[in-house]
Short mmCIF file of C-alpha atoms and ligand atoms in Angstrom, two decimals:
data_model
loop_
_atom_site.label_atom_id
_atom_site.label_comp_id
_atom_site.label_asym_id
_atom_site.label_seq_id
_atom_site.Cartn_x
_atom_site.Cartn_y
_atom_site.Cartn_z
CA MET A 1 -29.85 140.79 -33.07
CA SER A 2 -27.06 138.35 -33.88
CA GLU A 3 -23.67 139.83 -34.48
CA SER A 4 -23.20 139.64 -38.21
CA LEU A 5 -22.44 136.27 -39.75
CA PRO A 6 -19.08 135.74 -41.47
CA THR A 7 -18.85 136.51 -45.16
CA LEU A 8 -18.53 133.44 -47.31
CA GLY A 9 -16.06 132.82 -50.12
CA LEU A 10 -14.51 130.15 -52.35
CA ALA A 11 -10.82 129.73 -53.18
CA ASP A 12 -8.90 127.19 -55.25
CA GLY A 13 -5.29 128.26 -54.63
CA ASP A 14 -2.79 126.28 -52.55
CA PRO A 15 -4.01 126.35 -48.90
CA ALA A 16 -0.40 126.65 -47.70
CA GLU A 17 -0.04 129.93 -49.58
CA GLN A 18 -3.31 131.68 -48.76
CA ALA A 19 -3.06 134.99 -46.90
CA VAL A 20 -5.54 134.12 -44.12
CA ASP A 21 -5.35 134.12 -40.34
CA ALA A 22 -6.06 130.39 -40.06
CA VAL A 23 -6.38 127.24 -42.16
CA VAL A 24 -8.79 124.54 -41.02
CA ILE A 25 -7.90 120.94 -41.87
CA GLY A 26 -9.61 117.64 -41.04
CA VAL A 27 -8.25 114.65 -39.15
CA TYR A 28 -9.70 111.14 -38.89
CA SER A 29 -9.32 108.93 -35.86
CA GLN A 30 -7.55 105.59 -36.19
CA ASP A 31 -7.82 102.16 -34.55
CA ALA A 32 -5.40 101.57 -31.69
CA ASP A 33 -3.32 99.12 -33.78
CA ALA A 34 -3.01 101.49 -36.76
CA PRO A 35 0.51 102.62 -37.73
CA ALA A 36 -0.25 106.33 -37.15
CA PRO A 37 -2.26 107.90 -34.29
CA LEU A 38 -4.47 109.81 -36.71
CA LEU A 39 -5.00 110.37 -40.39
CA LEU A 40 -5.07 113.65 -42.28
CA ALA A 41 -8.16 114.20 -44.41
CA SER A 42 -7.81 115.32 -47.99
CA GLY A 43 -7.41 119.05 -48.34
CA ALA A 44 -4.49 119.04 -45.90
CA GLU A 45 -1.87 117.72 -48.37
CA SER A 46 0.06 120.92 -49.00
CA ILE A 47 0.01 121.85 -45.32
CA ALA A 48 1.41 118.42 -44.47
CA ALA A 49 4.08 118.85 -47.15
CA ALA A 50 5.10 122.22 -45.68
CA PHE A 51 5.54 120.52 -42.30
CA GLU A 52 7.85 117.97 -43.97
CA GLY A 53 6.09 114.90 -42.62
CA ARG A 54 5.85 116.11 -39.01
CA LEU A 55 2.26 117.37 -39.01
CA VAL A 56 0.55 114.17 -37.82
CA GLN A 57 3.09 113.58 -35.04
CA THR A 58 2.84 117.21 -33.91
CA LEU A 59 -0.95 117.16 -33.79
CA ALA A 60 -0.85 113.86 -31.87
CA LEU A 61 1.64 115.43 -29.46
CA LEU A 62 -0.87 118.24 -28.87
CA GLY A 63 -3.50 115.64 -27.97
CA ALA A 64 -5.36 115.31 -31.25
CA SER A 65 -7.13 111.99 -31.71
CA GLY A 66 -9.39 112.78 -34.66
CA ALA A 67 -12.54 112.34 -32.58
CA ALA A 68 -15.55 114.20 -33.94
CA GLY A 69 -15.96 117.60 -32.31
CA GLU A 70 -12.30 117.88 -31.29
CA VAL A 71 -10.29 121.00 -32.15
CA THR A 72 -6.50 121.24 -32.03
CA LYS A 73 -4.76 124.54 -32.69
CA LEU A 74 -1.21 124.66 -33.96
CA ALA A 75 0.94 127.74 -34.50
CA THR A 76 2.64 127.35 -37.88
CA LEU A 77 5.74 129.46 -37.13
CA GLY A 78 6.32 130.37 -40.75
CA THR A 79 5.90 126.94 -42.34
CA ILE A 80 2.82 128.16 -44.28
CA SER A 81 1.38 131.61 -44.94
CA ALA A 82 -1.32 131.38 -42.29
CA PRO A 83 -0.05 131.73 -38.70
CA LEU A 84 -2.51 129.13 -37.39
CA VAL A 85 -3.69 125.64 -38.33
CA VAL A 86 -6.89 124.35 -36.77
CA ALA A 87 -7.25 120.58 -37.00
CA VAL A 88 -10.82 119.48 -36.54
CA GLY A 89 -11.76 115.87 -35.77
CA LEU A 90 -13.96 114.08 -38.31
CA GLY A 91 -14.25 110.78 -36.43
CA PRO A 92 -13.38 107.45 -38.06
CA GLU A 93 -12.33 107.46 -41.70
CA PRO A 94 -15.50 107.17 -43.81
CA ALA A 95 -16.30 104.07 -45.80
CA GLY A 96 -17.05 106.20 -48.88
CA ALA A 97 -14.86 108.90 -50.33
CA LEU A 98 -16.27 111.68 -48.15
CA PRO A 99 -17.58 111.87 -44.59
CA ALA A 100 -21.35 112.09 -44.10
CA THR A 101 -22.77 115.52 -44.88
CA ASP A 102 -23.65 116.36 -41.30
CA VAL A 103 -20.18 115.26 -40.10
CA LEU A 104 -18.75 117.93 -42.40
CA ARG A 105 -21.33 120.47 -41.32
CA ARG A 106 -20.64 119.88 -37.64
CA ALA A 107 -16.87 119.90 -38.06
CA ALA A 108 -16.99 123.24 -39.87
CA GLY A 109 -19.25 124.54 -37.11
CA VAL A 110 -16.91 123.46 -34.33
CA ALA A 111 -13.92 124.98 -36.13
CA ALA A 112 -15.71 128.26 -36.83
CA ARG A 113 -16.70 128.63 -33.19
CA ALA A 114 -13.13 127.89 -32.07
CA LEU A 115 -12.03 130.67 -34.43
CA ALA A 116 -13.98 133.41 -32.66
CA GLY A 117 -11.66 136.39 -32.41
CA THR A 118 -9.99 135.48 -35.71
CA GLY A 119 -10.45 137.51 -38.87
CA THR A 120 -10.22 135.21 -41.86
CA ALA A 121 -10.13 131.44 -42.19
CA LEU A 122 -9.70 128.99 -45.05
CA PHE A 123 -11.53 125.69 -44.66
CA ALA A 124 -9.38 123.07 -46.42
CA LEU A 125 -11.61 120.11 -45.59
CA PRO A 126 -12.38 117.05 -47.73
CA VAL A 127 -14.78 117.90 -50.56
CA ALA A 128 -12.84 116.97 -53.68
CA ASP A 129 -12.66 113.18 -53.40
CA ASP A 130 -16.18 112.64 -54.73
CA PRO A 131 -16.94 115.05 -57.59
CA GLU A 132 -20.60 114.09 -57.52
CA ARG A 133 -20.99 115.08 -53.88
CA GLU A 134 -18.67 118.09 -54.05
CA PRO A 135 -21.31 120.85 -54.33
CA GLU A 136 -23.34 119.32 -51.49
CA ALA A 137 -20.20 118.90 -49.35
CA VAL A 138 -19.14 122.52 -49.92
CA ARG A 139 -22.61 123.69 -49.02
CA ALA A 140 -22.50 121.61 -45.83
CA LEU A 141 -19.16 123.16 -44.84
CA ALA A 142 -20.41 126.65 -45.62
CA GLU A 143 -23.60 126.13 -43.63
CA GLY A 144 -21.69 124.60 -40.73
CA ALA A 145 -19.10 127.39 -40.64
CA LEU A 146 -21.69 130.17 -40.64
CA LEU A 147 -23.96 128.41 -38.15
CA GLY A 148 -21.03 127.63 -35.85
CA ALA A 149 -19.96 131.27 -35.90
CA TYR A 150 -23.42 132.47 -34.88
CA GLN A 151 -23.56 134.41 -31.61
CA PHE A 152 -26.64 135.94 -30.06
CA ALA A 153 -25.92 139.56 -29.22
CA GLY A 154 -27.70 139.38 -25.85
CA TYR A 155 -28.37 142.17 -23.40
CA LYS A 156 -25.19 142.76 -21.40
CA THR A 157 -24.77 146.48 -20.81
CA LYS A 158 -20.98 146.33 -20.36
CA GLY A 159 -20.29 144.17 -23.41
CA ASN A 160 -20.36 140.41 -23.30
CA GLY A 161 -16.60 139.87 -23.11
CA ARG A 162 -16.73 137.30 -25.89
CA ARG A 163 -14.33 137.28 -28.77
CA PRO A 164 -16.16 138.48 -31.88
CA ALA A 165 -17.35 135.93 -34.39
CA LEU A 166 -15.08 134.86 -37.26
CA ARG A 167 -15.28 137.56 -39.92
CA SER A 168 -14.76 135.62 -43.11
CA ALA A 169 -14.94 131.94 -44.02
CA THR A 170 -13.50 130.74 -47.32
CA MET A 171 -14.05 127.19 -48.54
CA HIS A 172 -11.15 125.58 -50.36
CA VAL A 173 -12.39 123.81 -53.51
CA PRO A 174 -10.76 122.37 -56.65
CA ASP A 175 -12.40 125.01 -58.87
CA ALA A 176 -13.76 128.19 -57.34
CA LYS A 177 -15.56 129.00 -60.60
CA ASP A 178 -17.58 125.77 -60.71
CA ARG A 179 -21.18 126.86 -61.20
CA ALA A 180 -22.81 124.18 -59.09
CA VAL A 181 -20.42 124.87 -56.22
CA LYS A 182 -21.03 128.62 -56.45
CA ALA A 183 -24.80 128.14 -56.49
CA GLU A 184 -24.73 125.85 -53.45
CA THR A 185 -22.51 128.29 -51.57
CA LYS A 186 -24.90 131.14 -52.27
CA ARG A 187 -27.80 128.99 -51.14
CA ALA A 188 -25.94 128.16 -47.92
CA SER A 189 -25.71 131.81 -46.96
CA THR A 190 -29.44 132.39 -47.59
CA VAL A 191 -30.35 129.29 -45.62
CA VAL A 192 -28.12 130.23 -42.70
CA ARG A 193 -29.50 133.76 -42.60
CA ALA A 194 -32.95 132.20 -42.14
CA VAL A 195 -31.66 129.93 -39.37
CA ALA A 196 -29.90 132.84 -37.62
CA ARG A 197 -33.05 134.94 -37.77
CA THR A 198 -35.00 132.10 -36.18
CA ARG A 199 -32.39 131.67 -33.45
CA ASP A 200 -32.47 135.41 -32.77
CA TRP A 201 -36.23 135.44 -32.34
CA VAL A 202 -36.15 132.36 -30.10
CA ASN A 203 -33.32 133.82 -28.01
CA THR A 204 -35.02 137.18 -27.60
CA ALA A 205 -36.31 137.80 -24.07
CA PRO A 206 -40.07 137.14 -23.89
CA ASN A 207 -40.85 140.59 -22.50
CA GLU A 208 -39.31 142.04 -25.64
CA LEU A 209 -41.26 139.80 -28.01
CA ARG A 210 -44.90 139.70 -27.04
CA PRO A 211 -47.46 138.87 -29.74
CA PRO A 212 -47.90 142.43 -31.09
CA ASP A 213 -44.09 142.94 -31.12
CA PHE A 214 -43.53 139.63 -32.86
CA ALA A 215 -46.26 140.32 -35.41
CA ASP A 216 -44.82 143.78 -36.13
CA ALA A 217 -41.31 142.40 -36.56
CA VAL A 218 -42.47 139.63 -38.89
CA ALA A 219 -44.70 141.98 -40.88
CA ALA A 220 -41.92 144.54 -41.31
CA ALA A 221 -39.44 141.90 -42.46
CA GLY A 222 -42.05 140.32 -44.74
CA THR A 223 -42.95 143.60 -46.38
CA ALA A 224 -39.30 144.50 -46.87
CA ALA A 225 -38.74 141.11 -48.55
CA GLY A 226 -41.64 141.66 -50.94
CA LEU A 227 -44.06 139.15 -49.41
CA SER A 228 -47.80 139.83 -49.10
CA VAL A 229 -48.48 140.43 -45.43
CA GLU A 230 -51.74 140.29 -43.50
CA VAL A 231 -51.96 140.78 -39.72
CA LEU A 232 -55.18 140.04 -37.85
CA ASP A 233 -55.34 141.82 -34.49
CA GLU A 234 -57.62 140.83 -31.62
CA LYS A 235 -60.61 142.65 -33.10
CA ALA A 236 -60.20 140.99 -36.48
CA LEU A 237 -59.71 137.64 -34.77
CA LYS A 238 -62.99 138.13 -32.92
CA ARG A 239 -64.79 139.09 -36.11
CA GLY A 240 -63.31 136.08 -37.88
CA GLY A 241 -64.29 133.58 -35.19
CA TYR A 242 -60.79 132.48 -34.23
CA GLY A 243 -61.94 131.02 -30.92
CA GLY A 244 -58.82 128.99 -30.22
CA ILE A 245 -56.36 131.85 -30.72
CA LEU A 246 -58.56 134.20 -28.66
CA ALA A 247 -59.06 131.73 -25.82
CA VAL A 248 -55.33 131.38 -25.30
CA GLY A 249 -54.45 134.98 -26.05
CA MET A 250 -57.01 136.85 -23.98
CA GLY A 251 -55.34 135.98 -20.67
CA SER A 252 -52.55 138.36 -21.57
CA THR A 253 -52.45 142.15 -21.65
CA ALA A 254 -50.61 141.76 -24.95
CA PRO A 255 -53.36 140.57 -27.31
CA PRO A 256 -52.99 137.76 -29.86
CA ARG A 257 -52.31 138.03 -33.57
CA LEU A 258 -52.54 135.90 -36.69
CA VAL A 259 -49.95 136.78 -39.31
CA ARG A 260 -50.20 135.50 -42.87
CA LEU A 261 -47.18 135.77 -45.17
CA ALA A 262 -47.59 134.84 -48.81
CA TYR A 263 -45.14 134.18 -51.60
CA ALA A 264 -46.94 133.55 -54.89
CA PRO A 265 -44.65 133.47 -57.92
CA ARG A 266 -46.10 133.73 -61.38
CA GLY A 267 -46.53 130.33 -62.96
CA ALA A 268 -46.50 128.26 -59.77
CA VAL A 269 -48.87 125.32 -60.02
CA GLN A 270 -48.40 123.97 -56.51
CA HIS A 271 -49.02 125.63 -53.16
CA LEU A 272 -47.50 124.74 -49.79
CA ALA A 273 -49.08 125.99 -46.56
CA LEU A 274 -46.78 126.32 -43.52
CA ILE A 275 -48.13 126.86 -40.03
CA GLY A 276 -45.94 127.63 -37.00
CA LYS A 277 -46.77 127.83 -33.30
CA GLY A 278 -46.16 131.34 -32.01
CA ILE A 279 -46.67 131.21 -28.25
CA THR A 280 -44.34 134.03 -27.23
CA PHE A 281 -44.38 132.74 -23.65
CA ASP A 282 -46.03 129.67 -22.16
CA THR A 283 -46.59 129.86 -18.41
CA GLY A 284 -48.95 126.90 -18.70
CA GLY A 285 -51.83 129.19 -17.77
CA TYR A 286 -53.94 127.82 -14.91
CA ALA A 287 -52.01 124.56 -15.30
CA VAL A 288 -49.00 126.68 -14.37
CA LYS A 289 -45.61 125.16 -15.12
CA PRO A 290 -42.97 124.68 -12.40
CA ALA A 291 -40.75 127.76 -12.04
CA SER A 292 -37.45 125.96 -12.58
CA GLY A 293 -37.58 125.47 -16.35
CA MET A 294 -40.35 127.87 -17.24
CA TRP A 295 -37.99 130.44 -18.75
CA GLU A 296 -37.28 128.06 -21.62
CA MET A 297 -40.87 128.66 -22.74
CA LYS A 298 -39.60 131.89 -24.29
CA GLY A 299 -38.79 129.50 -27.13
CA ASP A 300 -42.40 128.37 -27.54
CA MET A 301 -42.64 130.48 -30.69
CA ALA A 302 -39.86 128.57 -32.45
CA GLY A 303 -42.29 127.14 -35.00
CA ALA A 304 -43.62 130.56 -35.99
CA ALA A 305 -40.10 132.01 -36.07
CA ALA A 306 -39.00 129.18 -38.36
CA VAL A 307 -41.98 129.56 -40.70
CA ALA A 308 -41.50 133.33 -40.92
CA SER A 309 -37.79 132.87 -41.62
CA VAL A 310 -38.51 130.24 -44.26
CA LEU A 311 -40.87 132.65 -46.04
CA LEU A 312 -38.20 135.35 -45.95
CA ALA A 313 -35.66 132.92 -47.41
CA VAL A 314 -38.17 131.81 -50.04
CA ALA A 315 -38.56 135.43 -51.11
CA ALA A 316 -34.84 135.38 -51.89
CA LEU A 317 -34.57 131.84 -53.30
CA LYS A 318 -37.63 132.28 -55.52
CA PRO A 319 -38.74 128.66 -55.97
CA LYS A 320 -41.51 127.90 -58.47
CA LEU A 321 -43.91 126.98 -55.71
CA ALA A 322 -46.41 129.19 -53.91
CA VAL A 323 -45.73 129.19 -50.16
CA THR A 324 -47.96 130.75 -47.52
CA GLY A 325 -47.13 130.98 -43.82
CA TYR A 326 -49.71 131.26 -41.05
CA LEU A 327 -48.41 132.33 -37.66
CA PRO A 328 -50.83 132.31 -34.74
CA MET A 329 -49.25 134.36 -31.94
CA ALA A 330 -50.40 134.49 -28.32
CA GLU A 331 -49.01 134.70 -24.81
CA ASN A 332 -50.29 131.97 -22.48
CA MET A 333 -50.73 133.84 -19.20
CA ILE A 334 -52.72 133.69 -15.97
CA SER A 335 -55.20 136.47 -15.25
CA GLY A 336 -58.85 137.27 -14.70
CA SER A 337 -59.46 136.89 -18.41
CA ALA A 338 -57.45 133.71 -18.94
CA TYR A 339 -59.17 130.58 -20.23
CA ARG A 340 -59.81 127.82 -17.75
CA PRO A 341 -60.26 124.03 -17.57
CA GLY A 342 -63.86 123.21 -18.40
CA ASP A 343 -64.26 126.02 -20.92
CA VAL A 344 -65.82 125.04 -24.22
CA VAL A 345 -64.32 126.95 -27.12
CA THR A 346 -65.80 127.30 -30.59
CA MET A 347 -62.95 127.00 -33.01
CA TYR A 348 -62.49 128.70 -36.38
CA ASN A 349 -63.91 125.69 -38.23
CA GLY A 350 -66.92 125.55 -35.89
CA LEU A 351 -65.79 122.52 -33.91
CA LYS A 352 -66.44 122.79 -30.16
CA VAL A 353 -63.46 121.92 -27.97
CA GLU A 354 -63.57 121.14 -24.26
CA VAL A 355 -60.53 122.69 -22.58
CA LEU A 356 -59.03 120.35 -19.99
CA ASN A 357 -55.54 121.74 -19.64
CA PRO A 358 -54.68 125.38 -20.36
CA ASP A 359 -51.10 124.23 -20.86
CA ALA A 360 -52.19 122.47 -24.07
CA GLU A 361 -52.45 125.94 -25.64
CA GLY A 362 -50.41 125.28 -28.76
CA ARG A 363 -52.99 123.04 -30.38
CA MET A 364 -55.70 125.63 -29.70
CA VAL A 365 -53.99 128.38 -31.67
CA LEU A 366 -52.67 126.03 -34.35
CA ALA A 367 -56.07 124.44 -34.98
CA ASP A 368 -57.54 127.80 -35.98
CA ALA A 369 -54.56 128.64 -38.17
CA MET A 370 -54.65 125.23 -39.89
CA ALA A 371 -58.36 125.47 -40.64
CA ARG A 372 -57.77 128.97 -41.98
CA ALA A 373 -54.89 127.72 -44.15
CA CYS A 374 -57.12 125.03 -45.67
CA GLU A 375 -59.44 127.75 -47.00
CA ASP A 376 -56.61 128.88 -49.29
CA GLU A 377 -56.72 125.43 -50.94
CA PRO A 378 -53.05 124.50 -50.62
CA ASP A 379 -51.71 121.28 -52.13
CA TYR A 380 -49.66 120.42 -49.03
CA LEU A 381 -49.82 121.50 -45.42
CA LEU A 382 -46.93 121.36 -42.97
CA GLU A 383 -47.37 122.56 -39.42
CA THR A 384 -44.53 122.79 -36.91
CA SER A 385 -44.62 123.46 -33.21
CA THR A 386 -42.98 123.04 -29.84
CA LEU A 387 -46.10 121.10 -29.00
CA THR A 388 -45.45 118.45 -26.36
CA GLY A 389 -43.04 117.41 -23.66
CA GLY A 390 -44.05 113.94 -24.87
CA GLN A 391 -41.95 114.48 -28.00
CA VAL A 392 -38.87 114.99 -25.83
CA VAL A 393 -39.67 111.90 -23.73
CA ALA A 394 -40.21 109.73 -26.81
CA LEU A 395 -37.48 110.92 -29.16
CA GLY A 396 -35.11 113.09 -27.14
CA LYS A 397 -33.61 116.51 -27.77
CA ARG A 398 -32.34 115.87 -31.30
CA ILE A 399 -35.06 114.06 -33.21
CA ALA A 400 -38.37 115.69 -34.01
CA GLY A 401 -41.60 113.68 -34.25
CA VAL A 402 -43.56 113.85 -37.49
CA MET A 403 -47.20 112.79 -37.75
CA GLY A 404 -49.89 112.94 -40.41
CA ASP A 405 -50.12 111.62 -43.91
CA GLU A 406 -47.70 108.67 -44.08
CA ASP A 407 -46.04 109.47 -47.41
CA PHE A 408 -45.79 113.19 -46.74
CA CYS A 409 -44.23 112.39 -43.35
CA GLN A 410 -41.66 110.32 -45.20
CA TRP A 411 -40.85 113.31 -47.42
CA VAL A 412 -40.42 115.49 -44.35
CA LYS A 413 -38.22 112.85 -42.73
CA GLU A 414 -36.01 112.55 -45.79
CA ALA A 415 -35.68 116.33 -46.12
CA GLY A 416 -34.75 116.47 -42.43
CA ASP A 417 -32.14 113.73 -42.84
CA ALA A 418 -30.54 115.63 -45.72
CA ALA A 419 -30.55 118.84 -43.72
CA GLY A 420 -29.09 117.29 -40.57
CA GLU A 421 -32.35 117.87 -38.70
CA PRO A 422 -33.64 114.33 -38.14
CA ALA A 423 -37.32 113.56 -37.63
CA TRP A 424 -39.03 110.25 -36.98
CA PRO A 425 -42.54 109.27 -38.13
CA MET A 426 -45.10 108.63 -35.40
CA PRO A 427 -48.60 107.13 -35.70
CA LEU A 428 -52.00 108.64 -34.99
CA PRO A 429 -53.80 105.60 -33.54
CA ASP A 430 -57.58 105.24 -33.18
CA ASP A 431 -57.48 104.34 -29.49
CA VAL A 432 -55.69 107.58 -28.63
CA ARG A 433 -58.35 109.46 -30.60
CA LYS A 434 -61.10 107.66 -28.65
CA GLY A 435 -59.49 108.75 -25.41
CA MET A 436 -60.10 112.34 -26.48
CA ASP A 437 -63.89 111.97 -26.74
CA SER A 438 -65.52 114.69 -24.64
CA ASP A 439 -68.71 114.28 -22.58
CA VAL A 440 -69.90 117.74 -23.52
CA ALA A 441 -68.16 118.93 -26.70
CA ASP A 442 -67.01 117.55 -30.07
CA ILE A 443 -63.54 116.72 -28.79
CA SER A 444 -61.41 117.17 -25.69
CA GLN A 445 -58.25 119.15 -25.98
CA THR A 446 -56.25 116.26 -24.43
CA ASN A 447 -57.06 112.78 -23.17
CA ALA A 448 -60.35 113.11 -21.31
CA ASN A 449 -58.88 111.52 -18.16
CA MET A 450 -55.67 113.52 -18.43
CA ASP A 451 -53.90 110.23 -19.19
CA ARG A 452 -50.48 111.05 -20.67
CA ALA A 453 -50.30 107.80 -22.66
CA GLY A 454 -49.48 108.68 -26.26
CA HIS A 455 -48.88 112.25 -25.20
CA MET A 456 -47.23 113.45 -28.40
CA LEU A 457 -49.78 111.57 -30.49
CA GLN A 458 -52.70 113.28 -28.74
CA GLY A 459 -51.35 116.56 -30.05
CA GLY A 460 -51.16 115.24 -33.60
CA ILE A 461 -54.62 113.72 -33.41
CA PHE A 462 -56.15 116.93 -32.12
CA LEU A 463 -54.58 118.91 -34.95
CA SER A 464 -55.74 116.37 -37.55
CA GLN A 465 -59.32 117.41 -36.78
CA PHE A 466 -58.57 120.83 -38.20
CA VAL A 467 -57.16 119.74 -41.54
CA THR A 468 -60.41 120.64 -43.23
CA ALA A 469 -59.30 119.86 -46.79
CA ASP A 470 -58.26 116.58 -48.36
CA LEU A 471 -54.53 117.04 -48.83
CA PRO A 472 -51.18 115.64 -47.73
CA TRP A 473 -50.34 117.16 -44.37
CA ALA A 474 -47.85 116.71 -41.55
CA HIS A 475 -47.35 117.91 -38.00
CA LEU A 476 -43.71 118.27 -36.94
CA ASP A 477 -43.25 118.39 -33.16
CA ILE A 478 -39.96 120.20 -32.44
CA ALA A 479 -40.27 120.64 -28.65
CA GLY A 480 -36.82 119.08 -28.12
CA PRO A 481 -34.72 119.96 -31.17
CA SER A 482 -35.74 123.62 -31.42
CA TYR A 483 -33.85 124.60 -28.29
CA HIS A 484 -30.38 123.58 -27.12
CA SER A 485 -29.87 124.15 -23.41
CA GLY A 486 -26.42 122.54 -23.10
CA GLU A 487 -23.00 123.84 -24.01
CA PRO A 488 -22.44 124.63 -27.71
CA THR A 489 -21.91 121.53 -29.83
CA GLY A 490 -21.32 121.08 -33.54
CA TYR A 491 -22.98 124.02 -35.27
CA TRP A 492 -25.48 124.46 -32.44
CA SER A 493 -24.98 127.39 -30.12
CA LYS A 494 -26.68 127.56 -26.74
CA GLY A 495 -30.35 128.51 -27.12
CA GLY A 496 -32.47 128.41 -30.26
CA THR A 497 -31.22 126.00 -32.93
CA GLY A 498 -33.26 127.19 -35.88
CA VAL A 499 -34.84 123.74 -36.34
CA PRO A 500 -36.72 123.08 -38.67
CA VAL A 501 -35.80 125.91 -41.07
CA ARG A 502 -33.33 123.82 -43.05
CA THR A 503 -35.73 120.88 -43.26
CA VAL A 504 -38.53 123.02 -44.67
CA LEU A 505 -36.25 124.76 -47.18
CA GLU A 506 -34.97 121.35 -48.27
CA LEU A 507 -38.54 120.08 -48.59
CA ILE A 508 -39.45 123.08 -50.74
CA ASP A 509 -36.43 122.38 -52.92
CA ARG A 510 -37.54 118.76 -53.33
CA LEU A 511 -41.13 119.71 -54.09
CA THR A 512 -39.90 121.94 -56.89
CA GLN A 513 -37.69 119.32 -58.56
CA PRO A 514 -39.15 118.33 -61.93
CA GLY A 515 -41.72 115.58 -61.50
CA SER A 516 -41.44 115.35 -57.74
CA ALA A 517 -44.84 116.82 -56.98
CA ALA A 518 -46.42 114.28 -59.31
CA ARG A 519 -44.34 111.54 -57.65
CA LEU A 520 -45.59 112.52 -54.23
CA ARG A 521 -49.20 112.72 -55.39
CA ARG A 522 -48.89 109.29 -56.98
CA SER A 523 -47.52 107.81 -53.78
CA LEU A 524 -50.44 109.20 -51.80
N1 BES B 601 -44.82 124.33 -25.00
C1 BES B 601 -45.17 123.14 -24.33
C2 BES B 601 -44.39 121.92 -24.81
C3 BES B 601 -42.92 121.92 -24.59
C4 BES B 601 -42.36 121.20 -23.56
C5 BES B 601 -42.07 122.59 -25.45
C6 BES B 601 -41.00 121.17 -23.38
C7 BES B 601 -40.72 122.58 -25.27
C8 BES B 601 -40.17 121.86 -24.24
C9 BES B 601 -46.66 122.86 -24.55
O1 BES B 601 -47.48 123.95 -24.67
C10 BES B 601 -47.13 122.10 -23.36
O2 BES B 601 -47.16 122.66 -22.30
N2 BES B 601 -47.50 120.87 -23.56
C11 BES B 601 -48.03 120.05 -22.55
C12 BES B 601 -49.26 119.39 -23.11
C13 BES B 601 -50.14 118.76 -22.08
C14 BES B 601 -50.67 119.76 -21.12
C15 BES B 601 -51.25 118.02 -22.80
C16 BES B 601 -46.98 119.05 -22.16
O3 BES B 601 -46.22 118.63 -23.04
O4 BES B 601 -46.90 118.67 -21.02
MN1 MN B 602 -48.19 124.65 -22.79
ZN1 ZN B 603 -46.60 125.65 -25.34
#
């Protein structure tokens, strides 16, 4: 669906002499009393030399301040090989040798987006000043550039009038043959492909991606990637006793699905289960949502899209860890067969749930999928979903909420920090659990008095009842960060962001580091 991402390359020649359409350099902002209005970041030396000392003054004249997110374009008029310099703001000069990883990632993203319509660009941004961080910094730039260039193809019949995405992004490095740098660059392109695929699915119109369509698309991609694929249709779900998925899904003319994707490499000793919410559209059911923002609920399958994309990336990255994805898919609609408040639903694990709010549909489908995942005896379980508006109220549009096992939550948080997808640990308190006691069933789906206190936590507590094995688990609520409704910023385009694909891939990487699994188990 997305127009193709730029190709990625490495180059170590003089940036001033590269035959490209544009060279991207970095600029830091300065205090008001500093001698110069801004400061060139490393990587820009030979460009500055070609401008014979006038580059900083010229950029300042064009309005550059070095603020993060700022882009200043300068025609080079023959001073260097490339006809265009793009100066991208990196904010204040960093205390360490290099800017923070996500500052680099965002800057590359901003520059790449500004270069739409351009063919080839060289990113001569600071990576060399800290040899230890160089591979990570190059990867951040590569990820940022590709993510920033992402465009959703969309549905305009007469063409969308946009300039086409940057065609090729080359990172300038001290040694283009450095093995660590090459490996990280390759990883960046696999990771970004997974993010772009997630964004595409989230951005797809909900009439084009109903549960059977989504299941077919995931199954086809999974099979092509060499994963084991299993799709349960509505009949199989009925036979299997998936009461939660059926309750939500049977209000729609497009029946529900449960897709299982498995990657099981020879010799893997550990197994990670990933579960993602796949509500292809959430009207709220008989607790119908207001019309004004309802369309955004086309993104209510972001968790499932991310998990599917992670599995596809895993098939390429081949970690020594078994990973299985479980994607419950349903459309939460209103009809004569829709579930209603007061219904009591028998879930996959046999627990009886009193439905109070048909808009709390995510936890119904996830609960079944989580209980099913536990039967495969994984060592870790991570579930992710656009579960509650409460997450957005508590933590905003950028920071996900993570609940569950305390130490595993910390691992998820740290992976998210490294990936530039922050998450913050949240508790699962007893009093909120008590508030979900039902008069008639084992548990209410939400607070029994519809009290919204601890709204996000209610979701986590409900899901905890369906972790039917003793293992480290976490619930990552991505209601806010999975969708960006504002103007493009950093490496985020408008629409799906691809959160938490990079977090989960980072977590998998960490779980496969020598000794790390044992470390985590010890800390539990
Ligand atoms: N999909 C929504 C949550 C959501 C809200 C996602 C905003 C993205 C942005 C979820 O199914 C929902 O409706 N949650 C309810 C739960 C409530 C009824 C207990 C909510 O958050 O209000
Ligand atoms: Mn809902
Ligand atoms: Zn929902």
